[in-house]
mmCIF file of C-alpha atoms in Angstrom:
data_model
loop_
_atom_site.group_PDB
_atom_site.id
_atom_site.type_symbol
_atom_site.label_atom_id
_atom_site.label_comp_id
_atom_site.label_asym_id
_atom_site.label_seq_id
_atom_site.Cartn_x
_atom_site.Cartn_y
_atom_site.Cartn_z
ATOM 1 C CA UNK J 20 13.212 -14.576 -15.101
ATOM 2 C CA UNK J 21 12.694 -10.794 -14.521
ATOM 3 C CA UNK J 22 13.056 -9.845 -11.350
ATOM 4 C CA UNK J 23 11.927 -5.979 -9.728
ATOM 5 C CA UNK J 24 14.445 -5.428 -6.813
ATOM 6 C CA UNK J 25 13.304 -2.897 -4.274
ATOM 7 C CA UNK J 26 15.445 -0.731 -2.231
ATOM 8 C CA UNK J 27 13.072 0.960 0.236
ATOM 9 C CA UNK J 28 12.580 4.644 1.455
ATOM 10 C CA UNK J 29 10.346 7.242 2.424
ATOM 11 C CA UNK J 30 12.454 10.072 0.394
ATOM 12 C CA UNK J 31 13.925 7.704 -1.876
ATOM 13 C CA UNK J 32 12.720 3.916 -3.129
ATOM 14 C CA UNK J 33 15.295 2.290 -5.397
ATOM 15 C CA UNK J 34 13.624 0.464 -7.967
ATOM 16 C CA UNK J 35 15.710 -1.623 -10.762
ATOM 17 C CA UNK J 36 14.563 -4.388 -12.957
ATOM 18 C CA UNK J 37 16.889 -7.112 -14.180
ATOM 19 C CA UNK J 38 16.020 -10.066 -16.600
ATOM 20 C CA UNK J 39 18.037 -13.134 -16.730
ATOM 21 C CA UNK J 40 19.181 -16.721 -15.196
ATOM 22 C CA UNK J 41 21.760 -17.813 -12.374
ATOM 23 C CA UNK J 42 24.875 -18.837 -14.827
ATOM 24 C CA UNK J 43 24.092 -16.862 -17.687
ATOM 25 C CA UNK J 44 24.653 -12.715 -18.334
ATOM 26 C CA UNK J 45 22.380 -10.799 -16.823
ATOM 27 C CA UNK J 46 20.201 -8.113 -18.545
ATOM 28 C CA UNK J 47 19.302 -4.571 -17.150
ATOM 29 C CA UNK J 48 15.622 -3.675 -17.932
ATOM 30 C CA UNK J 49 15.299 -0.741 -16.455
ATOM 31 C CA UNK J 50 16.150 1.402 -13.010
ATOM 32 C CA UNK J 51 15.442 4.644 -11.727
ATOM 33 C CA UNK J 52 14.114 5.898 -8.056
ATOM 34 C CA UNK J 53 10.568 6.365 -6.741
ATOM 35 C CA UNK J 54 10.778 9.905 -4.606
ATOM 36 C CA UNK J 55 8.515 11.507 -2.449
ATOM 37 C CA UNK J 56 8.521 15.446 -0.926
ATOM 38 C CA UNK J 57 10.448 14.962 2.565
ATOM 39 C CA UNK J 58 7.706 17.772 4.044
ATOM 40 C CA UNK J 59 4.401 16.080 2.792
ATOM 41 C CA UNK J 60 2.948 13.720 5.366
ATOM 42 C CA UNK J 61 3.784 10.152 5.933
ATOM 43 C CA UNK J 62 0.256 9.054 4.287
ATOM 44 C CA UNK J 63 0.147 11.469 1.472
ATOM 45 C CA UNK J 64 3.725 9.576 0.902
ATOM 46 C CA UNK J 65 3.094 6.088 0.937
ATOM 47 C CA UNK J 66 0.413 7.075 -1.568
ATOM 48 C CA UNK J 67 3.101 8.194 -3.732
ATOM 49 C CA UNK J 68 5.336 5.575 -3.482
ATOM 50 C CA UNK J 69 1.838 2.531 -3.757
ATOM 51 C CA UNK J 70 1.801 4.552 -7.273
ATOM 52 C CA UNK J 71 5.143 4.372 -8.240
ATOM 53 C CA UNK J 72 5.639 0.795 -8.149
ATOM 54 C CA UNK J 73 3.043 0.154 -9.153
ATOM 55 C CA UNK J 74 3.554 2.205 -12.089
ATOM 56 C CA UNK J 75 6.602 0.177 -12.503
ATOM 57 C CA UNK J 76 5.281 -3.099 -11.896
ATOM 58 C CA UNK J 77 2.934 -2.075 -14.839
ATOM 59 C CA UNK J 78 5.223 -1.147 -17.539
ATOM 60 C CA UNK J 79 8.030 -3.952 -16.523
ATOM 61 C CA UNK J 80 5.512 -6.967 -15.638
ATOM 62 C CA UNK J 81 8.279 -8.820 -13.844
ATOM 63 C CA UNK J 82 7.634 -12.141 -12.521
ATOM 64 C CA UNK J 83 9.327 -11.923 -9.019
ATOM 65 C CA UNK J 84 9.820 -8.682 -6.737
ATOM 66 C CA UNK J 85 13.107 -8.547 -4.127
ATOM 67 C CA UNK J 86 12.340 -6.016 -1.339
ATOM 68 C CA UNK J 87 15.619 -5.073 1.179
ATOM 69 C CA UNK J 88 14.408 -6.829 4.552
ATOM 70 C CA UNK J 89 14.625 -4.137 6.862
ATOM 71 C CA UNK J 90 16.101 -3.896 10.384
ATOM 72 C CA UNK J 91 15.575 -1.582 13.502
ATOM 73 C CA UNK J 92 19.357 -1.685 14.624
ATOM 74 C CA UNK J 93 20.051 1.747 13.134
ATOM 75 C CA UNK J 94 18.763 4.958 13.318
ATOM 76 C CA UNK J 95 15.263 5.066 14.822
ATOM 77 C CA UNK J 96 13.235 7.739 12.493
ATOM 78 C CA UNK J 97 14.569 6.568 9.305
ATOM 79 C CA UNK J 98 14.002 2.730 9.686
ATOM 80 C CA UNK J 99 10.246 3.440 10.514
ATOM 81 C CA UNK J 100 9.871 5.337 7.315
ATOM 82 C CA UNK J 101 11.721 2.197 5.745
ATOM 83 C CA UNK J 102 9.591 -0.118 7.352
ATOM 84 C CA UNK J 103 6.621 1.397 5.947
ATOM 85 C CA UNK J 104 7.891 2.068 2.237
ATOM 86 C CA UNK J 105 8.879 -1.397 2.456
ATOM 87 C CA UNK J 106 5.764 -2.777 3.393
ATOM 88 C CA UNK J 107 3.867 -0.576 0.341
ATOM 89 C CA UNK J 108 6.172 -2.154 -2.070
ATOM 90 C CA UNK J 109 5.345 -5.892 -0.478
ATOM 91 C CA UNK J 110 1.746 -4.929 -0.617
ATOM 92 C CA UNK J 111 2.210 -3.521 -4.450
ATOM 93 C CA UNK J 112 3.506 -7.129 -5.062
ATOM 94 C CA UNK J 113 1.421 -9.597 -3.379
ATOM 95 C CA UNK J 114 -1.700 -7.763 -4.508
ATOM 96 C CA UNK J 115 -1.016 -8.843 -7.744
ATOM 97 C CA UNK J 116 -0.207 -12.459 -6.485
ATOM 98 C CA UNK J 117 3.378 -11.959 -7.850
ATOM 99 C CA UNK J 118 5.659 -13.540 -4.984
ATOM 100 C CA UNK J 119 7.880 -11.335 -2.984
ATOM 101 C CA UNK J 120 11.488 -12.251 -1.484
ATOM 102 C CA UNK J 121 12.989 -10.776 1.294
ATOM 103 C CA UNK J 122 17.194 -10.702 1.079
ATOM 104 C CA UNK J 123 18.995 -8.438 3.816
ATOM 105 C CA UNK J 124 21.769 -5.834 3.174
ATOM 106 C CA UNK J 125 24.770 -8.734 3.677
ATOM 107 C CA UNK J 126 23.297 -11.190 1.683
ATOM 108 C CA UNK J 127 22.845 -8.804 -1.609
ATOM 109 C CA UNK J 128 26.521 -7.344 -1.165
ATOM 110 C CA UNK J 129 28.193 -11.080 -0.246
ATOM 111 C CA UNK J 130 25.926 -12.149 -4.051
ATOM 112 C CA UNK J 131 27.307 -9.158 -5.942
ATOM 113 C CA UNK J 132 30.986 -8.449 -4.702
ATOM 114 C CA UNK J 133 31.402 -11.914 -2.693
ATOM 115 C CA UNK J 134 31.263 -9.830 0.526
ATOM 116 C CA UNK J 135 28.676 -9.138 3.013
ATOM 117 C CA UNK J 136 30.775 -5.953 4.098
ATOM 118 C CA UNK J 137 31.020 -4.866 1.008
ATOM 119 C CA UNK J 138 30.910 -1.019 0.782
ATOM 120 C CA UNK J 139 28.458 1.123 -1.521
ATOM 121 C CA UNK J 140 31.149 1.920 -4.370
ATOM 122 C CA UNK J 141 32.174 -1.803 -4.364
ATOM 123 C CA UNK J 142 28.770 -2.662 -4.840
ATOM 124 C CA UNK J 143 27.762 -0.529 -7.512
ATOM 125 C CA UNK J 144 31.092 -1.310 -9.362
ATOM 126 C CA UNK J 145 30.064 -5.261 -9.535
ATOM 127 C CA UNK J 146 26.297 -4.087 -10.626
ATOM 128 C CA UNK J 147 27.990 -2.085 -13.599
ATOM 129 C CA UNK J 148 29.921 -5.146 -14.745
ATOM 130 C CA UNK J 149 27.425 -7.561 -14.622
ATOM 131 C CA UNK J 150 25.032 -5.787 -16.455
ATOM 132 C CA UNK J 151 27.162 -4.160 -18.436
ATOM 133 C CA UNK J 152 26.687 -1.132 -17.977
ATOM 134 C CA UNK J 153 28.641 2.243 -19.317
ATOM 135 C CA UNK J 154 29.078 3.897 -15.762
ATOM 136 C CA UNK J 155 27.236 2.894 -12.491
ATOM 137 C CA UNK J 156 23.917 3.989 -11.888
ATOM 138 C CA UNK J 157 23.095 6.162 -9.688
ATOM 139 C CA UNK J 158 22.189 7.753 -7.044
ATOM 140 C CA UNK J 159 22.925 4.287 -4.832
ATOM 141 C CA UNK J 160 19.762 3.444 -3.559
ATOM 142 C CA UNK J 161 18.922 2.966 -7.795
ATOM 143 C CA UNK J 162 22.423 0.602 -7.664
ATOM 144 C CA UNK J 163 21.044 -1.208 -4.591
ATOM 145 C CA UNK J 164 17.971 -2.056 -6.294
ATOM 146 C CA UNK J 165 19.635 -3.592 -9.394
ATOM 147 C CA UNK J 166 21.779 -5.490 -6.762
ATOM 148 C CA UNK J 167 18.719 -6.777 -4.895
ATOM 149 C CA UNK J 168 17.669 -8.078 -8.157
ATOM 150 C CA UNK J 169 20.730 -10.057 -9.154
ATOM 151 C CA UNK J 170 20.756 -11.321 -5.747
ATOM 152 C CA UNK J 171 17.511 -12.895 -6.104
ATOM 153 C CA UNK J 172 18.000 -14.180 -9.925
ATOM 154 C CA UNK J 173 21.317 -15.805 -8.272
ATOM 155 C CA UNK J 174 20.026 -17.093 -4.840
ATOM 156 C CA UNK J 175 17.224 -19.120 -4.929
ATOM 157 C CA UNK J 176 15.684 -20.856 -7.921
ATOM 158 C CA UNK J 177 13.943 -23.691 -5.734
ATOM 159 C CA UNK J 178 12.917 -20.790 -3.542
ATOM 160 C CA UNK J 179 11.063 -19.044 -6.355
ATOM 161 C CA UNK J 180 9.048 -21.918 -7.409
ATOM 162 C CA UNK J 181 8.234 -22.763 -4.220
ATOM 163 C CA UNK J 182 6.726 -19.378 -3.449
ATOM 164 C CA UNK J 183 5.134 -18.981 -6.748
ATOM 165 C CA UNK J 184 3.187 -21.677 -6.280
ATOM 166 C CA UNK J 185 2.446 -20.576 -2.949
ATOM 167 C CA UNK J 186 1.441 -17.109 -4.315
ATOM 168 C CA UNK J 187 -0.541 -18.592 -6.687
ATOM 169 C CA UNK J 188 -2.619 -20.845 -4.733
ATOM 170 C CA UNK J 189 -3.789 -18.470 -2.431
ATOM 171 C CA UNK J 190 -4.673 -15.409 -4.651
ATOM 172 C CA UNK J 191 -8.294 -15.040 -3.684
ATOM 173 C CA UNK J 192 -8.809 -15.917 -0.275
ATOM 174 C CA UNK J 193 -11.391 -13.958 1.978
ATOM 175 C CA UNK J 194 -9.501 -11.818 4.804
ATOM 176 C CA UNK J 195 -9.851 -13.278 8.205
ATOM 177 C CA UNK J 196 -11.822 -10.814 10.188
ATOM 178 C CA UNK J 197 -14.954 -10.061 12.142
ATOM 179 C CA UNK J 198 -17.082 -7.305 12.183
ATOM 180 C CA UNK J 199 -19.839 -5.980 14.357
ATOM 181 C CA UNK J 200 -21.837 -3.239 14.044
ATOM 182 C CA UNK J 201 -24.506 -1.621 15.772
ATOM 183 C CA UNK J 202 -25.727 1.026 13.463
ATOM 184 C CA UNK I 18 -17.734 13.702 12.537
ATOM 185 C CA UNK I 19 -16.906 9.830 12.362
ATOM 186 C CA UNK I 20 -13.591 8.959 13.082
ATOM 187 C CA UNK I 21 -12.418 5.165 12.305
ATOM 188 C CA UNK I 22 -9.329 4.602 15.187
ATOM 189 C CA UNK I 23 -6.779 2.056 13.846
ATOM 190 C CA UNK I 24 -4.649 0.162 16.437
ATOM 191 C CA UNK I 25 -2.467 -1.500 14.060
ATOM 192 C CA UNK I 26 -0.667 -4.867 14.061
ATOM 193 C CA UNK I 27 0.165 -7.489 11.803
ATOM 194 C CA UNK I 28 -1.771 -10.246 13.598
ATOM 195 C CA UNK I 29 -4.687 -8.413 15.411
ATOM 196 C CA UNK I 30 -5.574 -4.535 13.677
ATOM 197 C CA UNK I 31 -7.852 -3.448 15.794
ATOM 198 C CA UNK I 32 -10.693 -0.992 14.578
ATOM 199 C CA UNK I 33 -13.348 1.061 15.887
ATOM 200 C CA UNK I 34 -15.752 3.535 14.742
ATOM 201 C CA UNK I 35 -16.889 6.676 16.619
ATOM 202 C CA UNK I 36 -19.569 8.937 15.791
ATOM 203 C CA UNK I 37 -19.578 12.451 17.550
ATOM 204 C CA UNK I 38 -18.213 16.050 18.293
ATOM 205 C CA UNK I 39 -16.145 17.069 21.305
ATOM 206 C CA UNK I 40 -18.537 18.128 24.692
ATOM 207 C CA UNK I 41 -21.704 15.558 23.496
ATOM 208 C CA UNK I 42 -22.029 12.328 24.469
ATOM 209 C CA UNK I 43 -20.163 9.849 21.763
ATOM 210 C CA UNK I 44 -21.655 6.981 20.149
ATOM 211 C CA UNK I 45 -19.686 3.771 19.047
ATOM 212 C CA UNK I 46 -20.492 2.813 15.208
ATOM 213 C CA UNK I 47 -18.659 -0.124 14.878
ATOM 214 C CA UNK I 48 -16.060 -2.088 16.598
ATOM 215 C CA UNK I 49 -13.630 -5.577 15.206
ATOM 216 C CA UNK I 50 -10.347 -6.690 15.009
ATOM 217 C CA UNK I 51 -8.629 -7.464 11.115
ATOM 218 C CA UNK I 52 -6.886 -11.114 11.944
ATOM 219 C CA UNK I 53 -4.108 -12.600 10.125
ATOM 220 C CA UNK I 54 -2.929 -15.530 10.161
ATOM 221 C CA UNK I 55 0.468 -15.724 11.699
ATOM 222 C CA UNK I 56 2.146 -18.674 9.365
ATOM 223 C CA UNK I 57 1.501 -16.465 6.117
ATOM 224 C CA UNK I 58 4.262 -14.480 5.006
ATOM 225 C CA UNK I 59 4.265 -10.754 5.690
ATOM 226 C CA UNK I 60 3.390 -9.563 1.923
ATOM 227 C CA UNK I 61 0.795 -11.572 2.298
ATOM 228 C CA UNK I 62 -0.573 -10.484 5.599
ATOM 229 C CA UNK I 63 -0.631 -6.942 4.616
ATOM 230 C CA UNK I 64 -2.912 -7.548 1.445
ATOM 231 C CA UNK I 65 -5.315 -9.222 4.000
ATOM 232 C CA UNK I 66 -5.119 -6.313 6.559
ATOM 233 C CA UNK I 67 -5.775 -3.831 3.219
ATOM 234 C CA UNK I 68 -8.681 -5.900 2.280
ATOM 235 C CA UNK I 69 -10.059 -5.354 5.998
ATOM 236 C CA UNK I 70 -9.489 -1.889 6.293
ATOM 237 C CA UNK I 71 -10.978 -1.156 2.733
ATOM 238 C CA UNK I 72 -13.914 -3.091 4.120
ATOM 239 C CA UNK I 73 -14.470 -0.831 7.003
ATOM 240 C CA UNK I 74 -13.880 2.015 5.140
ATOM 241 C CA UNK I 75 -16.373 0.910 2.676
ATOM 242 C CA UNK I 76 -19.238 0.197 5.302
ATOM 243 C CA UNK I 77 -18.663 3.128 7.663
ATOM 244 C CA UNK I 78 -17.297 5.766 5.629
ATOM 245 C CA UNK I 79 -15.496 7.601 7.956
ATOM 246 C CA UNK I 80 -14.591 11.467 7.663
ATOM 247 C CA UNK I 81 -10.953 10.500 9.371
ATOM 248 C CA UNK I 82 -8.943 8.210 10.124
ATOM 249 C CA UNK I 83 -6.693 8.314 13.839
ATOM 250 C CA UNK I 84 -3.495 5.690 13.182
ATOM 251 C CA UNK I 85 -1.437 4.739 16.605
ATOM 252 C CA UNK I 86 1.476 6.098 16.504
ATOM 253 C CA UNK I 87 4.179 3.741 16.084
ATOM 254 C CA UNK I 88 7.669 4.082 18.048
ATOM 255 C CA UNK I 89 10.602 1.599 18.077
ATOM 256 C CA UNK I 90 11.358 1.540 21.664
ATOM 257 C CA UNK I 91 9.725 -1.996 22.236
ATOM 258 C CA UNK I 92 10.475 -5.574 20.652
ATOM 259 C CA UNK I 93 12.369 -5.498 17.376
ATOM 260 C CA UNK I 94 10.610 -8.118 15.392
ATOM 261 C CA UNK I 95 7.113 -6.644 16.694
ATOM 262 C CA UNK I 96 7.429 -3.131 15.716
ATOM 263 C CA UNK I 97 8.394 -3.719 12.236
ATOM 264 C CA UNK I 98 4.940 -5.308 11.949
ATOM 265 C CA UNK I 99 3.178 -2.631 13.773
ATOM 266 C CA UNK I 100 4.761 -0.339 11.557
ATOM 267 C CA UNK I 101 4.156 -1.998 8.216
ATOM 268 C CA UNK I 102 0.547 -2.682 9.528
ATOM 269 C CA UNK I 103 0.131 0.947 10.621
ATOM 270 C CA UNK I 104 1.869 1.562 7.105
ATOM 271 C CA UNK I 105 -1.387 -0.448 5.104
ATOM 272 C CA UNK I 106 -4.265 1.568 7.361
ATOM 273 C CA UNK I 107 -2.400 4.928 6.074
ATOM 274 C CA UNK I 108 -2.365 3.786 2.604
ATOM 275 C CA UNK I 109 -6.028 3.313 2.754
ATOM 276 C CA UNK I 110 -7.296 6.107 4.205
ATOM 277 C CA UNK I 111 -4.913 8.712 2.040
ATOM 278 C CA UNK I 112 -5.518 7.032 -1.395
ATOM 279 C CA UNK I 113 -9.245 7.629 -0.785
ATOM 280 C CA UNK I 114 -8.344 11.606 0.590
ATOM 281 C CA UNK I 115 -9.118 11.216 3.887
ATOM 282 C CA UNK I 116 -7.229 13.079 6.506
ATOM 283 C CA UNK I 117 -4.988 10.559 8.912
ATOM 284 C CA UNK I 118 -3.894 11.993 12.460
ATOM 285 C CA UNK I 119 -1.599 9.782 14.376
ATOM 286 C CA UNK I 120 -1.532 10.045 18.441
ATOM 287 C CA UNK I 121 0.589 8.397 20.276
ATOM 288 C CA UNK I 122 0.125 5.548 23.390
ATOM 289 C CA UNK I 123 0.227 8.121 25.877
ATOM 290 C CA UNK I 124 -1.731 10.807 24.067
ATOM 291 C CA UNK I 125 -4.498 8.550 23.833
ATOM 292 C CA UNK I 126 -4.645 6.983 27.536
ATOM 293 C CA UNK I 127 -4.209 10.475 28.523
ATOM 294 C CA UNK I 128 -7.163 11.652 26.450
ATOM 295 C CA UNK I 129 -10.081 9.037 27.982
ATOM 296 C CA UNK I 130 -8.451 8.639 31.219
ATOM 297 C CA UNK I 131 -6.571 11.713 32.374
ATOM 298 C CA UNK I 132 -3.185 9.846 32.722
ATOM 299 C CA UNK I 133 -0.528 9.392 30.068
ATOM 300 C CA UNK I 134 0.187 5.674 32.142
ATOM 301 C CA UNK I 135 -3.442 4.208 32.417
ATOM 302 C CA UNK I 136 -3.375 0.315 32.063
ATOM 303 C CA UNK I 137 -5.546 -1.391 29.349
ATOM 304 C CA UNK I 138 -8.216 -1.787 32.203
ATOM 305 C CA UNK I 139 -8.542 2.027 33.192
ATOM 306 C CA UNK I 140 -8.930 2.213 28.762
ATOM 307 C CA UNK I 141 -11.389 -0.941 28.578
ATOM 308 C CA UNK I 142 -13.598 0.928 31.150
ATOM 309 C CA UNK I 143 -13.210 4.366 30.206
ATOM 310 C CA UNK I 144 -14.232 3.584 27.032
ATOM 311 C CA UNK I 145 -16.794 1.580 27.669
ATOM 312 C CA UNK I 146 -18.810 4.544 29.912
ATOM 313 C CA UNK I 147 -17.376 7.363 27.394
ATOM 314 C CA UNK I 148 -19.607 5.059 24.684
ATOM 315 C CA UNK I 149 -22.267 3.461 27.215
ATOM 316 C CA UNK I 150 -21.841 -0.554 26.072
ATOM 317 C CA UNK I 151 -22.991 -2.981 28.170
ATOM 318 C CA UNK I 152 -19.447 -3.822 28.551
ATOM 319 C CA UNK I 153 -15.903 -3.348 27.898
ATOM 320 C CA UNK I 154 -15.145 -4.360 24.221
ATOM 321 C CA UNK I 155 -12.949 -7.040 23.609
ATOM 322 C CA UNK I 156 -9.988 -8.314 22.657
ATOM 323 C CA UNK I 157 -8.146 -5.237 23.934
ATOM 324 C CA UNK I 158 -7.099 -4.132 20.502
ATOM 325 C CA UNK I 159 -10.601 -3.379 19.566
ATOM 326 C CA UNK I 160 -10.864 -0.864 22.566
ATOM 327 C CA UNK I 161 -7.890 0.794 22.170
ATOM 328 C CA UNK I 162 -9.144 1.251 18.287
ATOM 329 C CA UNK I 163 -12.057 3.321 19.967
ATOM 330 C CA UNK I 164 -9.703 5.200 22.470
ATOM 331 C CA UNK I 165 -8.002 6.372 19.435
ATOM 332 C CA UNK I 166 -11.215 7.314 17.813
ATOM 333 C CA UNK I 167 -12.541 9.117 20.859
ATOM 334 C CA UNK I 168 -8.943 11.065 21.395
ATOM 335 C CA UNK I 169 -9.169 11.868 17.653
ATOM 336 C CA UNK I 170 -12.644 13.489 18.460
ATOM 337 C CA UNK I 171 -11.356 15.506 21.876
ATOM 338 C CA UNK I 172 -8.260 16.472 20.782
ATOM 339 C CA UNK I 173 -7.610 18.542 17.687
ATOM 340 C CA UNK I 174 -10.990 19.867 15.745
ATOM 341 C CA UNK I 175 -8.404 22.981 14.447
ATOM 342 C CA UNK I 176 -6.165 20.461 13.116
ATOM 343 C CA UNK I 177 -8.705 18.428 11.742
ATOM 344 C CA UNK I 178 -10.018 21.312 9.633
ATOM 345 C CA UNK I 179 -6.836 22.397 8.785
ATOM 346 C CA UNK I 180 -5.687 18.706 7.574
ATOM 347 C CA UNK I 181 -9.092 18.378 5.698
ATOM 348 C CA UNK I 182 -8.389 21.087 3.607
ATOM 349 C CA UNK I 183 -4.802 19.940 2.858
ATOM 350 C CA UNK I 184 -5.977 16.618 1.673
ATOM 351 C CA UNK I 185 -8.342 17.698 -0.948
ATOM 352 C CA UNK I 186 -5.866 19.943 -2.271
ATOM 353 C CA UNK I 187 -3.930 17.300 -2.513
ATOM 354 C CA UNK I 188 -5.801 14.830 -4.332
ATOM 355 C CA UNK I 189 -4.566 14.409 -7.475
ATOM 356 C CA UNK I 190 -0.925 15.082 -7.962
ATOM 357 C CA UNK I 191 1.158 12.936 -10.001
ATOM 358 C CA UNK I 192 3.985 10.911 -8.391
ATOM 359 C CA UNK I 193 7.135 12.548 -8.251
ATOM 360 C CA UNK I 194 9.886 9.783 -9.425
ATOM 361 C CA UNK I 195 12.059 9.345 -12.322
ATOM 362 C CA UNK I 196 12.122 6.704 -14.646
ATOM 363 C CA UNK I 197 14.539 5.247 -17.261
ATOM 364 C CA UNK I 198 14.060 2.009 -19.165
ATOM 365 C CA UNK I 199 16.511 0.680 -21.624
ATOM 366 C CA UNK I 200 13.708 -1.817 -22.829
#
């Protein structure tokens, strides 16, 4: 399975694609980082990002995308921005009916280094072994996408196939709305 | 100038559609809410709220868009929505080059009622004499969508211009990102 793991950002998205199965040696496909100009506007920014994975959701076709599930415990400004970037990357996804999985900071570090306090360096030590790579990549957030994507290849093969077929079966409902208007 | 006001959400966006300049009397264009249902997962959800707010943009062609603001003083689990709703509504209205303001809570209730700490009732009827409807629109979502509308109107023609012209010169850059594949 190839998997598109998603670390989200407004200034920086860490994108990494990793082919492979739970038990087996994992594959890197690719990895890099989506970035946007910290003094455009929020809007003009998403746009960049929507095009950026989808750009890479184009040229690696992967079958599953891992997004970071975000939290509002830390710093105010930046996990708004996060928020947002990850919910262009979830849209990205689901428009194309490709099922996304949500897997927070702890759980990607405790499935790469075997703990959920790991720190950045352990992590991207463990992501350079298992994909055998010659140095880790970087800058982090690129490492934390490749991590994201292990996670998901090692965490939950039921979960996959149950929301794949879940994806599937509802690709082309009509949005639940109503509309009035009096011109 | 039309202005569609977005008060985003993941369950309830709601949207209005004002017609009008500042000092003339305003008239209301359209008004609805963008529902989703609440046991589909959030990748999901946003792909429906981008469908409805492509949908409105489609039928009213608005010259801007006016976002609320989104801040993460309130619930936890509800302003991540907001803010990956609000996230969708910006999406759409920047890939298509149209300007997006955001105001704030306050900077709207200030706007069609003269205090910064109006209730929803004081908004409901305010906008419903600024716009001269038979009566307030409902749910409250829907007026607040206008009260954004109508602020975007009032408040900032200079900075309306001003973002106009920044948008179209922005229309076409490529995305700024780097990209490595080993594949």
């Amino acid at each position: 399975m190839k998997v598109l793991g998603v670390d989200p950002g407004l200034t920086r998205c860490g994108v990494g694609v990793v082919d492979g199965v739970a038990g087996r040696p994992l594959t890197m496909v690719g990895v890099g980082v989506v970035r946007t100009p910290a003094d455009a506007d929020t809007a003009h920014r998403l746009v960049l990002i929507e095009r950026g994975i989808d750009e890479w959701l184009d040229i690696h076709r992967p079958e599953y995308v891992a997004v970071e599930r975000v939290f509002s415990q830390h710093n105010v400004r930046t996990v708004m921005g996060t928020a947002q970037a990850s919910a262009v990357a979830m849209l990205c996804a689901a428009r194309r009916g490709l099922p996304v999985a949500l897997h927070t900071p702890s759980e990607v570090k405790a499935a790469v280094t075997g703990s959920g306090r790991a720190d950045k360096a352990q992590v991207g030590a463990m992501v350079t072994r298992l994909l055998r790579l010659a140095e880790p990549p970087k800058p982090a957030d690129a490492a934390d996408a490749l991590a994201l994507a292990i996670c998901h290849i090692w965490r939950a093969p039921a979960v996959n196939r149950l929301q794949r077929a879940q994806a599937a079966a509802r690709r082309t409902p009509a949005p639940v709305r109503t509309l009035k208007g009096t011109r």
